[in-house]
């Protein structure tokens, strides 16, 4: 049976017609998965735990026999599901580290007439490749920066519509990046899952091209960047968006004003220490009075100080400071792209 490395699978177009099958347990798959992988679990979470316990507490042979007992009754089900997932009958199979689980399923699917390849080293080896790839300067990163409320994400998305290569980090993280960033978003992925999807987004862009990203702190909610990629992000050249305070206030009111006051209040509580008791009280009172603009101005007092402090520490070169002529994301996108043209 043929074996390929993660680098071969994710970079060689030869394998695009093959479906990637993850035979780890549902819990492992839910925590983090390789890009485009489909779940074909050999064991349930409970079965995996039982086999693992036998391996540690009794013997590898006892674990093997238990695994065979469990898997024996699932063989038809595994083949049928694999055929549904890979209608072209070409698959690449992986487990945690390319061991017995992927070997067993690969053998079974090959016996069933499928074209089967094993991923050497499994999920663990793929993760090592992803981190190495993201640490390398295969693309020219550029960062769009600006204080909270600048509308950087909508501007980046407008730049994408105009042909720029853009990776929406906050979209991948399901978080808008501040203490208020989880409001209205889906649950966040694990940092590992975020990094897997970041690899897929970067890999989809031809090497050597410019890639635009948003200026971020090390954490987006609870998602954390790897040291290697974050080092590249904070040292990449920056274009700064400069615009009137009132535009930023209006944008925050539009973005958050429709959400429940309770959720907004909880977010203000998270920055109590940095905001100060009096400012917090004033912000909460303003919200109760439906004066969201005043509450936003109070929040920006803290966030503007934090942005200034962060800017003083980062190592990046400021390419341009773009003074926005219009509050619309598309107009700002045009300005940003024009500022770096040529």
mmCIF file of C-alpha atoms in Angstrom:
data_model
loop_
_atom_site.group_PDB
_atom_site.id
_atom_site.type_symbol
_atom_site.label_atom_id
_atom_site.label_comp_id
_atom_site.label_asym_id
_atom_site.label_seq_id
_atom_site.Cartn_x
_atom_site.Cartn_y
_atom_site.Cartn_z
ATOM 1 C CA UNK A 1 0.000 0.000 0.000
ATOM 2 C CA UNK A 2 1.305 3.437 -0.949
ATOM 3 C CA UNK A 3 2.186 5.975 1.731
ATOM 4 C CA UNK A 4 2.575 9.724 1.232
ATOM 5 C CA UNK A 5 3.757 12.518 3.494
ATOM 6 C CA UNK A 6 1.487 15.379 4.599
ATOM 7 C CA UNK A 7 3.589 17.775 2.534
ATOM 8 C CA UNK A 8 2.969 15.690 -0.581
ATOM 9 C CA UNK A 9 -0.754 15.456 0.054
ATOM 10 C CA UNK A 10 -1.284 19.149 0.729
ATOM 11 C CA UNK A 11 1.031 20.553 -1.961
ATOM 12 C CA UNK A 12 0.969 18.076 -4.856
ATOM 13 C CA UNK A 13 -2.069 18.499 -7.200
ATOM 14 C CA UNK A 14 -1.894 14.755 -7.918
ATOM 15 C CA UNK A 15 -3.869 14.082 -4.731
ATOM 16 C CA UNK A 16 -6.725 16.534 -5.263
ATOM 17 C CA UNK A 17 -9.008 13.768 -6.515
ATOM 18 C CA UNK A 18 -8.491 11.781 -3.284
ATOM 19 C CA UNK A 19 -10.799 12.246 -0.295
ATOM 20 C CA UNK A 20 -9.044 12.563 3.055
ATOM 21 C CA UNK A 21 -10.605 10.197 5.610
ATOM 22 C CA UNK A 22 -9.963 10.743 9.320
ATOM 23 C CA UNK A 23 -10.492 7.496 11.244
ATOM 24 C CA UNK A 24 -9.934 9.037 14.689
ATOM 25 C CA UNK A 25 -12.822 9.154 17.159
ATOM 26 C CA UNK A 26 -15.611 11.763 16.831
ATOM 27 C CA UNK A 27 -14.249 13.659 19.841
ATOM 28 C CA UNK A 28 -10.786 13.929 18.338
ATOM 29 C CA UNK A 29 -12.278 15.091 15.028
ATOM 30 C CA UNK A 30 -14.474 17.705 16.737
ATOM 31 C CA UNK A 31 -11.478 19.182 18.573
ATOM 32 C CA UNK A 32 -9.446 19.711 15.415
ATOM 33 C CA UNK A 33 -9.237 18.210 11.951
ATOM 34 C CA UNK A 34 -7.142 18.515 8.850
ATOM 35 C CA UNK A 35 -8.507 20.784 6.094
ATOM 36 C CA UNK A 36 -11.168 19.053 3.963
ATOM 37 C CA UNK A 37 -10.995 15.855 6.037
ATOM 38 C CA UNK A 38 -14.105 13.697 6.356
ATOM 39 C CA UNK A 39 -14.834 11.723 9.525
ATOM 40 C CA UNK A 40 -14.829 7.922 9.272
ATOM 41 C CA UNK A 41 -14.325 6.892 12.916
ATOM 42 C CA UNK A 42 -13.126 3.376 13.613
ATOM 43 C CA UNK A 43 -13.983 3.721 17.327
ATOM 44 C CA UNK A 44 -16.460 5.844 19.242
ATOM 45 C CA UNK A 45 -15.013 8.037 22.006
ATOM 46 C CA UNK A 46 -16.012 5.453 24.603
ATOM 47 C CA UNK A 47 -14.520 2.575 22.608
ATOM 48 C CA UNK A 48 -11.274 4.460 22.094
ATOM 49 C CA UNK A 49 -11.039 5.132 25.824
ATOM 50 C CA UNK A 50 -11.626 1.440 26.595
ATOM 51 C CA UNK A 51 -8.929 0.268 24.188
ATOM 52 C CA UNK A 52 -6.505 2.888 25.488
ATOM 53 C CA UNK A 53 -7.091 1.851 29.085
ATOM 54 C CA UNK A 54 -6.405 -1.791 28.244
ATOM 55 C CA UNK A 55 -3.203 -0.813 26.455
ATOM 56 C CA UNK A 56 -1.900 1.091 29.485
ATOM 57 C CA UNK A 57 -3.186 -1.074 32.306
ATOM 58 C CA UNK A 58 -3.030 -4.597 30.844
ATOM 59 C CA UNK A 59 -1.079 -5.075 27.627
ATOM 60 C CA UNK A 60 -0.860 -4.016 23.977
ATOM 61 C CA UNK A 61 -2.140 -7.464 22.986
ATOM 62 C CA UNK A 62 -5.247 -7.117 25.142
ATOM 63 C CA UNK A 63 -5.917 -3.724 23.543
ATOM 64 C CA UNK A 64 -5.439 -5.196 20.074
ATOM 65 C CA UNK A 65 -7.913 -8.028 20.689
ATOM 66 C CA UNK A 66 -10.499 -5.635 22.121
ATOM 67 C CA UNK A 67 -10.057 -3.374 19.116
ATOM 68 C CA UNK A 68 -10.612 -6.296 16.770
ATOM 69 C CA UNK A 69 -13.780 -7.270 18.615
ATOM 70 C CA UNK A 70 -15.113 -3.727 18.282
ATOM 71 C CA UNK A 71 -14.086 -3.168 14.677
ATOM 72 C CA UNK A 72 -15.229 -6.570 13.455
ATOM 73 C CA UNK A 73 -18.896 -5.660 13.690
ATOM 74 C CA UNK A 74 -18.395 -2.365 11.892
ATOM 75 C CA UNK A 75 -16.636 -3.487 8.738
ATOM 76 C CA UNK A 76 -19.631 -3.270 6.420
ATOM 77 C CA UNK A 77 -20.688 0.072 7.903
ATOM 78 C CA UNK A 78 -17.191 1.528 7.414
ATOM 79 C CA UNK A 79 -17.023 0.430 3.782
ATOM 80 C CA UNK A 80 -20.483 1.780 2.971
ATOM 81 C CA UNK A 81 -19.776 5.139 4.605
ATOM 82 C CA UNK A 82 -16.392 5.413 2.877
ATOM 83 C CA UNK A 83 -18.057 4.819 -0.473
ATOM 84 C CA UNK A 84 -20.570 7.576 0.286
ATOM 85 C CA UNK A 85 -17.836 10.016 1.281
ATOM 86 C CA UNK A 86 -15.549 9.166 -1.655
ATOM 87 C CA UNK A 87 -17.697 8.478 -4.690
ATOM 88 C CA UNK A 88 -14.571 8.369 -6.857
ATOM 89 C CA UNK A 89 -13.232 5.479 -4.748
ATOM 90 C CA UNK A 90 -9.900 7.270 -4.133
ATOM 91 C CA UNK A 91 -8.991 7.941 -0.503
ATOM 92 C CA UNK A 92 -6.122 8.949 1.759
ATOM 93 C CA UNK A 93 -6.536 7.552 5.272
ATOM 94 C CA UNK A 94 -5.079 8.908 8.498
ATOM 95 C CA UNK A 95 -5.369 8.538 12.267
ATOM 96 C CA UNK A 96 -3.454 10.276 15.065
ATOM 97 C CA UNK A 97 0.059 9.169 14.086
ATOM 98 C CA UNK A 98 -0.335 6.736 11.208
ATOM 99 C CA UNK A 99 -0.620 3.635 13.342
ATOM 100 C CA UNK A 100 -2.980 0.710 13.725
ATOM 101 C CA UNK A 101 -6.275 2.556 13.306
ATOM 102 C CA UNK A 102 -5.442 3.984 9.888
ATOM 103 C CA UNK A 103 -3.641 0.775 8.899
ATOM 104 C CA UNK A 104 -6.683 -1.349 9.718
ATOM 105 C CA UNK A 105 -9.164 0.857 7.889
ATOM 106 C CA UNK A 106 -6.833 1.271 4.911
ATOM 107 C CA UNK A 107 -6.522 -2.519 4.618
ATOM 108 C CA UNK A 108 -10.312 -2.932 4.806
ATOM 109 C CA UNK A 109 -11.059 -0.289 2.167
ATOM 110 C CA UNK A 110 -8.413 -1.686 -0.148
ATOM 111 C CA UNK A 111 -10.028 -5.133 0.157
ATOM 112 C CA UNK A 112 -13.332 -3.439 -0.763
ATOM 113 C CA UNK A 113 -11.843 -2.275 -4.055
ATOM 114 C CA UNK A 114 -10.984 1.319 -3.230
ATOM 115 C CA UNK A 115 -7.746 3.060 -4.220
ATOM 116 C CA UNK A 116 -6.184 3.652 -0.796
ATOM 117 C CA UNK A 117 -3.152 5.635 0.336
ATOM 118 C CA UNK A 118 -1.980 6.117 3.927
ATOM 119 C CA UNK A 119 -0.872 9.482 5.306
ATOM 120 C CA UNK A 120 2.551 8.906 6.866
ATOM 121 C CA UNK A 121 2.703 10.022 10.480
ATOM 122 C CA UNK A 122 -1.015 10.829 10.520
ATOM 123 C CA UNK A 123 -2.545 13.942 12.023
ATOM 124 C CA UNK A 124 0.492 14.589 14.207
ATOM 125 C CA UNK A 125 2.874 14.764 11.242
ATOM 126 C CA UNK A 126 0.463 17.001 9.319
ATOM 127 C CA UNK A 127 0.385 19.420 12.241
ATOM 128 C CA UNK A 128 4.181 19.619 12.242
ATOM 129 C CA UNK A 129 4.123 20.389 8.527
ATOM 130 C CA UNK A 130 1.472 23.101 8.949
ATOM 131 C CA UNK A 131 3.442 24.900 11.652
ATOM 132 C CA UNK A 132 6.628 24.717 9.618
ATOM 133 C CA UNK A 133 4.819 26.013 6.533
ATOM 134 C CA UNK A 134 3.263 28.958 8.394
ATOM 135 C CA UNK A 135 6.653 29.914 9.833
ATOM 136 C CA UNK A 136 8.226 30.220 6.380
ATOM 137 C CA UNK A 137 8.190 33.395 4.281
ATOM 138 C CA UNK A 138 6.360 31.919 1.306
ATOM 139 C CA UNK A 139 4.126 35.004 0.916
ATOM 140 C CA UNK A 140 4.574 38.736 1.376
ATOM 141 C CA UNK A 141 2.383 39.621 4.356
ATOM 142 C CA UNK A 142 0.859 43.072 4.715
ATOM 143 C CA UNK A 143 -1.189 44.185 7.681
ATOM 144 C CA UNK A 144 -4.127 46.584 7.843
ATOM 145 C CA UNK A 145 -4.111 48.387 11.176
ATOM 146 C CA UNK A 146 -6.177 51.014 12.927
ATOM 147 C CA UNK A 147 -7.810 51.580 16.300
ATOM 148 C CA UNK A 148 -10.939 49.752 17.432
ATOM 149 C CA UNK A 149 -13.999 50.666 15.387
ATOM 150 C CA UNK A 150 -12.028 51.399 12.221
ATOM 151 C CA UNK A 151 -13.926 48.708 10.315
ATOM 152 C CA UNK A 152 -10.776 46.853 9.301
ATOM 153 C CA UNK A 153 -12.550 43.549 8.603
ATOM 154 C CA UNK A 154 -15.168 45.057 6.237
ATOM 155 C CA UNK A 155 -12.397 47.007 4.493
ATOM 156 C CA UNK A 156 -10.334 43.841 4.019
ATOM 157 C CA UNK A 157 -13.362 41.999 2.646
ATOM 158 C CA UNK A 158 -13.950 44.872 0.226
ATOM 159 C CA UNK A 159 -10.290 44.642 -0.803
ATOM 160 C CA UNK A 160 -10.847 40.934 -1.498
ATOM 161 C CA UNK A 161 -13.774 41.835 -3.763
ATOM 162 C CA UNK A 162 -11.367 44.069 -5.658
ATOM 163 C CA UNK A 163 -8.909 41.247 -6.234
ATOM 164 C CA UNK A 164 -6.573 41.414 -3.244
ATOM 165 C CA UNK A 165 -5.498 38.249 -1.435
ATOM 166 C CA UNK A 166 -7.083 38.536 2.011
ATOM 167 C CA UNK A 167 -7.223 36.163 4.973
ATOM 168 C CA UNK A 168 -9.952 37.026 7.464
ATOM 169 C CA UNK A 169 -8.342 36.021 10.763
ATOM 170 C CA UNK A 170 -11.345 37.061 12.841
ATOM 171 C CA UNK A 171 -13.644 35.115 10.539
ATOM 172 C CA UNK A 172 -11.516 32.000 11.051
ATOM 173 C CA UNK A 173 -11.548 32.597 14.821
ATOM 174 C CA UNK A 174 -15.301 33.370 15.067
ATOM 175 C CA UNK A 175 -14.448 36.437 17.134
ATOM 176 C CA UNK A 176 -14.188 40.176 16.467
ATOM 177 C CA UNK A 177 -11.097 40.585 18.610
ATOM 178 C CA UNK A 178 -12.151 42.707 21.597
ATOM 179 C CA UNK A 179 -13.862 42.013 24.924
ATOM 180 C CA UNK A 180 -17.091 42.381 22.919
ATOM 181 C CA UNK A 181 -15.883 40.160 20.074
ATOM 182 C CA UNK A 182 -17.765 36.960 20.945
ATOM 183 C CA UNK A 183 -21.178 38.646 20.808
ATOM 184 C CA UNK A 184 -23.199 37.356 17.884
ATOM 185 C CA UNK A 185 -20.552 34.833 16.823
ATOM 186 C CA UNK A 186 -20.504 31.052 16.602
ATOM 187 C CA UNK A 187 -18.456 29.130 19.208
ATOM 188 C CA UNK A 188 -14.750 29.550 18.696
ATOM 189 C CA UNK A 189 -12.580 26.746 17.320
ATOM 190 C CA UNK A 190 -9.640 25.426 19.297
ATOM 191 C CA UNK A 191 -6.316 27.144 18.621
ATOM 192 C CA UNK A 192 -5.233 23.967 16.840
ATOM 193 C CA UNK A 193 -8.286 23.958 14.559
ATOM 194 C CA UNK A 194 -7.802 27.688 13.871
ATOM 195 C CA UNK A 195 -4.211 27.051 12.841
ATOM 196 C CA UNK A 196 -5.233 24.164 10.569
ATOM 197 C CA UNK A 197 -7.739 26.379 8.766
ATOM 198 C CA UNK A 198 -5.218 29.245 8.633
ATOM 199 C CA UNK A 199 -2.803 26.896 6.884
ATOM 200 C CA UNK A 200 -5.512 26.020 4.338
ATOM 201 C CA UNK A 201 -6.248 29.702 3.698
ATOM 202 C CA UNK A 202 -2.575 30.599 3.249
ATOM 203 C CA UNK A 203 -1.863 27.510 1.151
ATOM 204 C CA UNK A 204 -4.689 28.422 -1.255
ATOM 205 C CA UNK A 205 -2.819 31.596 -2.264
ATOM 206 C CA UNK A 206 0.018 31.211 -4.792
ATOM 207 C CA UNK A 207 3.430 31.517 -3.186
ATOM 208 C CA UNK A 208 5.196 34.845 -3.623
ATOM 209 C CA UNK A 209 2.003 36.919 -3.705
ATOM 210 C CA UNK A 210 0.986 39.673 -1.283
ATOM 211 C CA UNK A 211 -1.427 38.549 1.444
ATOM 212 C CA UNK A 212 -3.395 41.071 3.504
ATOM 213 C CA UNK A 213 -4.356 40.389 7.117
ATOM 214 C CA UNK A 214 -5.783 42.351 9.992
ATOM 215 C CA UNK A 215 -3.616 43.639 12.820
ATOM 216 C CA UNK A 216 -4.299 41.371 15.794
ATOM 217 C CA UNK A 217 -3.062 40.787 19.306
ATOM 218 C CA UNK A 218 -1.680 37.377 20.227
ATOM 219 C CA UNK A 219 -5.141 36.203 21.301
ATOM 220 C CA UNK A 220 -8.363 36.500 19.300
ATOM 221 C CA UNK A 221 -10.805 35.625 22.048
ATOM 222 C CA UNK A 222 -9.380 32.348 23.345
ATOM 223 C CA UNK A 223 -7.709 31.420 20.048
ATOM 224 C CA UNK A 224 -3.945 31.808 20.226
ATOM 225 C CA UNK A 225 -1.499 32.256 17.349
ATOM 226 C CA UNK A 226 1.589 30.082 17.171
ATOM 227 C CA UNK A 227 4.844 31.859 18.022
ATOM 228 C CA UNK A 228 6.157 31.395 14.502
ATOM 229 C CA UNK A 229 3.227 32.853 12.574
ATOM 230 C CA UNK A 230 2.567 35.627 15.072
ATOM 231 C CA UNK A 231 6.187 36.706 14.800
ATOM 232 C CA UNK A 232 5.667 37.109 11.053
ATOM 233 C CA UNK A 233 2.380 38.977 11.565
ATOM 234 C CA UNK A 234 3.748 41.612 13.943
ATOM 235 C CA UNK A 235 6.844 42.230 11.832
ATOM 236 C CA UNK A 236 4.965 42.566 8.513
ATOM 237 C CA UNK A 237 4.659 46.026 6.891
ATOM 238 C CA UNK A 238 1.582 47.960 8.013
ATOM 239 C CA UNK A 239 -0.940 50.302 6.426
ATOM 240 C CA UNK A 240 -2.770 52.328 9.085
ATOM 241 C CA UNK A 241 -6.359 53.518 8.650
ATOM 242 C CA UNK A 242 -6.943 57.003 10.070
ATOM 243 C CA UNK A 243 -10.490 58.341 10.381
ATOM 244 C CA UNK A 244 -12.647 60.593 12.579
ATOM 245 C CA UNK A 245 -13.672 59.331 16.006
ATOM 246 C CA UNK A 246 -17.357 59.791 15.190
ATOM 247 C CA UNK A 247 -17.155 57.375 12.251
ATOM 248 C CA UNK A 248 -15.726 54.758 14.594
ATOM 249 C CA UNK A 249 -18.392 55.429 17.223
ATOM 250 C CA UNK A 250 -21.162 55.148 14.640
ATOM 251 C CA UNK A 251 -19.690 51.903 13.341
ATOM 252 C CA UNK A 252 -19.600 50.349 16.827
ATOM 253 C CA UNK A 253 -23.186 51.418 17.500
ATOM 254 C CA UNK A 254 -24.273 49.864 14.190
ATOM 255 C CA UNK A 255 -22.301 46.686 14.913
ATOM 256 C CA UNK A 256 -23.342 46.091 18.527
ATOM 257 C CA UNK A 257 -26.424 48.220 19.199
ATOM 258 C CA UNK A 258 -28.915 45.476 18.300
ATOM 259 C CA UNK A 259 -27.459 42.932 20.747
ATOM 260 C CA UNK A 260 -28.898 42.346 24.242
ATOM 261 C CA UNK A 261 -27.831 44.879 26.838
ATOM 262 C CA UNK A 262 -26.976 42.050 29.221
ATOM 263 C CA UNK A 263 -24.342 40.684 26.826
ATOM 264 C CA UNK A 264 -22.904 44.154 26.257
ATOM 265 C CA UNK A 265 -22.823 44.801 29.986
ATOM 266 C CA UNK A 266 -20.927 41.562 30.611
ATOM 267 C CA UNK A 267 -18.374 42.622 28.023
ATOM 268 C CA UNK A 268 -17.916 46.000 29.715
ATOM 269 C CA UNK A 269 -17.391 44.141 33.007
ATOM 270 C CA UNK A 270 -14.458 42.273 31.440
ATOM 271 C CA UNK A 271 -12.546 45.538 31.054
ATOM 272 C CA UNK A 272 -13.600 46.969 34.445
ATOM 273 C CA UNK A 273 -10.052 47.180 35.825
ATOM 274 C CA UNK A 274 -8.642 48.972 32.814
ATOM 275 C CA UNK A 275 -11.695 51.138 32.251
ATOM 276 C CA UNK A 276 -12.101 52.207 35.877
ATOM 277 C CA UNK A 277 -15.180 52.001 38.100
ATOM 278 C CA UNK A 278 -16.536 55.454 37.238
ATOM 279 C CA UNK A 279 -16.180 54.956 33.487
ATOM 280 C CA UNK A 280 -17.789 51.524 33.736
ATOM 281 C CA UNK A 281 -20.733 52.951 35.684
ATOM 282 C CA UNK A 282 -21.160 55.738 33.132
ATOM 283 C CA UNK A 283 -21.056 53.281 30.211
ATOM 284 C CA UNK A 284 -23.664 50.975 31.766
ATOM 285 C CA UNK A 285 -25.948 53.927 32.573
ATOM 286 C CA UNK A 286 -25.602 55.206 29.013
ATOM 287 C CA UNK A 287 -26.627 51.805 27.648
ATOM 288 C CA UNK A 288 -29.659 51.650 29.932
ATOM 289 C CA UNK A 289 -30.685 55.019 28.523
ATOM 290 C CA UNK A 290 -30.195 53.667 24.973
ATOM 291 C CA UNK A 291 -27.307 56.097 24.490
ATOM 292 C CA UNK A 292 -25.057 53.596 22.787
ATOM 293 C CA UNK A 293 -22.862 56.294 21.253
ATOM 294 C CA UNK A 294 -21.763 57.524 24.692
ATOM 295 C CA UNK A 295 -21.080 53.958 25.819
ATOM 296 C CA UNK A 296 -18.984 53.390 22.680
ATOM 297 C CA UNK A 297 -16.947 56.573 23.294
ATOM 298 C CA UNK A 298 -16.202 55.408 26.831
ATOM 299 C CA UNK A 299 -15.051 51.999 25.581
ATOM 300 C CA UNK A 300 -12.818 53.660 22.998
ATOM 301 C CA UNK A 301 -10.971 55.585 25.718
ATOM 302 C CA UNK A 302 -9.601 52.246 26.921
ATOM 303 C CA UNK A 303 -9.153 50.654 23.519
ATOM 304 C CA UNK A 304 -7.319 53.642 22.033
ATOM 305 C CA UNK A 305 -4.802 53.553 24.891
ATOM 306 C CA UNK A 306 -4.336 49.813 24.392
ATOM 307 C CA UNK A 307 -3.866 50.301 20.647
ATOM 308 C CA UNK A 308 -1.249 52.998 21.209
ATOM 309 C CA UNK A 309 0.637 50.807 23.692
ATOM 310 C CA UNK A 310 0.554 47.863 21.296
ATOM 311 C CA UNK A 311 1.740 50.030 18.396
ATOM 312 C CA UNK A 312 4.708 51.257 20.418
ATOM 313 C CA UNK A 313 5.858 47.650 20.998
ATOM 314 C CA UNK A 314 5.392 46.060 17.572
ATOM 315 C CA UNK A 315 8.365 45.728 15.233
ATOM 316 C CA UNK A 316 6.648 46.553 11.954
ATOM 317 C CA UNK A 317 7.395 49.190 9.356
ATOM 318 C CA UNK A 318 4.561 51.642 8.643
ATOM 319 C CA UNK A 319 4.152 51.636 4.869
ATOM 320 C CA UNK A 320 1.414 54.237 4.711
ATOM 321 C CA UNK A 321 -1.070 56.082 6.880
ATOM 322 C CA UNK A 322 -4.289 56.367 4.907
ATOM 323 C CA UNK A 323 -6.651 59.185 5.894
ATOM 324 C CA UNK A 324 -10.119 57.925 5.035
ATOM 325 C CA UNK A 325 -12.140 60.193 2.777
ATOM 326 C CA UNK A 326 -15.415 58.309 3.183
ATOM 327 C CA UNK A 327 -16.721 55.920 5.886
ATOM 328 C CA UNK A 328 -17.778 53.208 3.426
ATOM 329 C CA UNK A 329 -15.584 50.067 3.471
ATOM 330 C CA UNK A 330 -15.354 49.982 -0.314
ATOM 331 C CA UNK A 331 -14.067 53.547 -0.563
ATOM 332 C CA UNK A 332 -11.485 52.871 2.133
ATOM 333 C CA UNK A 333 -10.487 49.667 0.331
ATOM 334 C CA UNK A 334 -9.854 51.678 -2.841
ATOM 335 C CA UNK A 335 -7.694 54.130 -0.886
ATOM 336 C CA UNK A 336 -5.669 51.411 0.822
ATOM 337 C CA UNK A 337 -4.959 49.567 -2.415
ATOM 338 C CA UNK A 338 -4.083 52.797 -4.225
ATOM 339 C CA UNK A 339 -1.683 53.783 -1.428
ATOM 340 C CA UNK A 340 0.524 50.733 -2.016
ATOM 341 C CA UNK A 341 0.114 50.405 -5.766
ATOM 342 C CA UNK A 342 3.468 49.949 -7.480
#
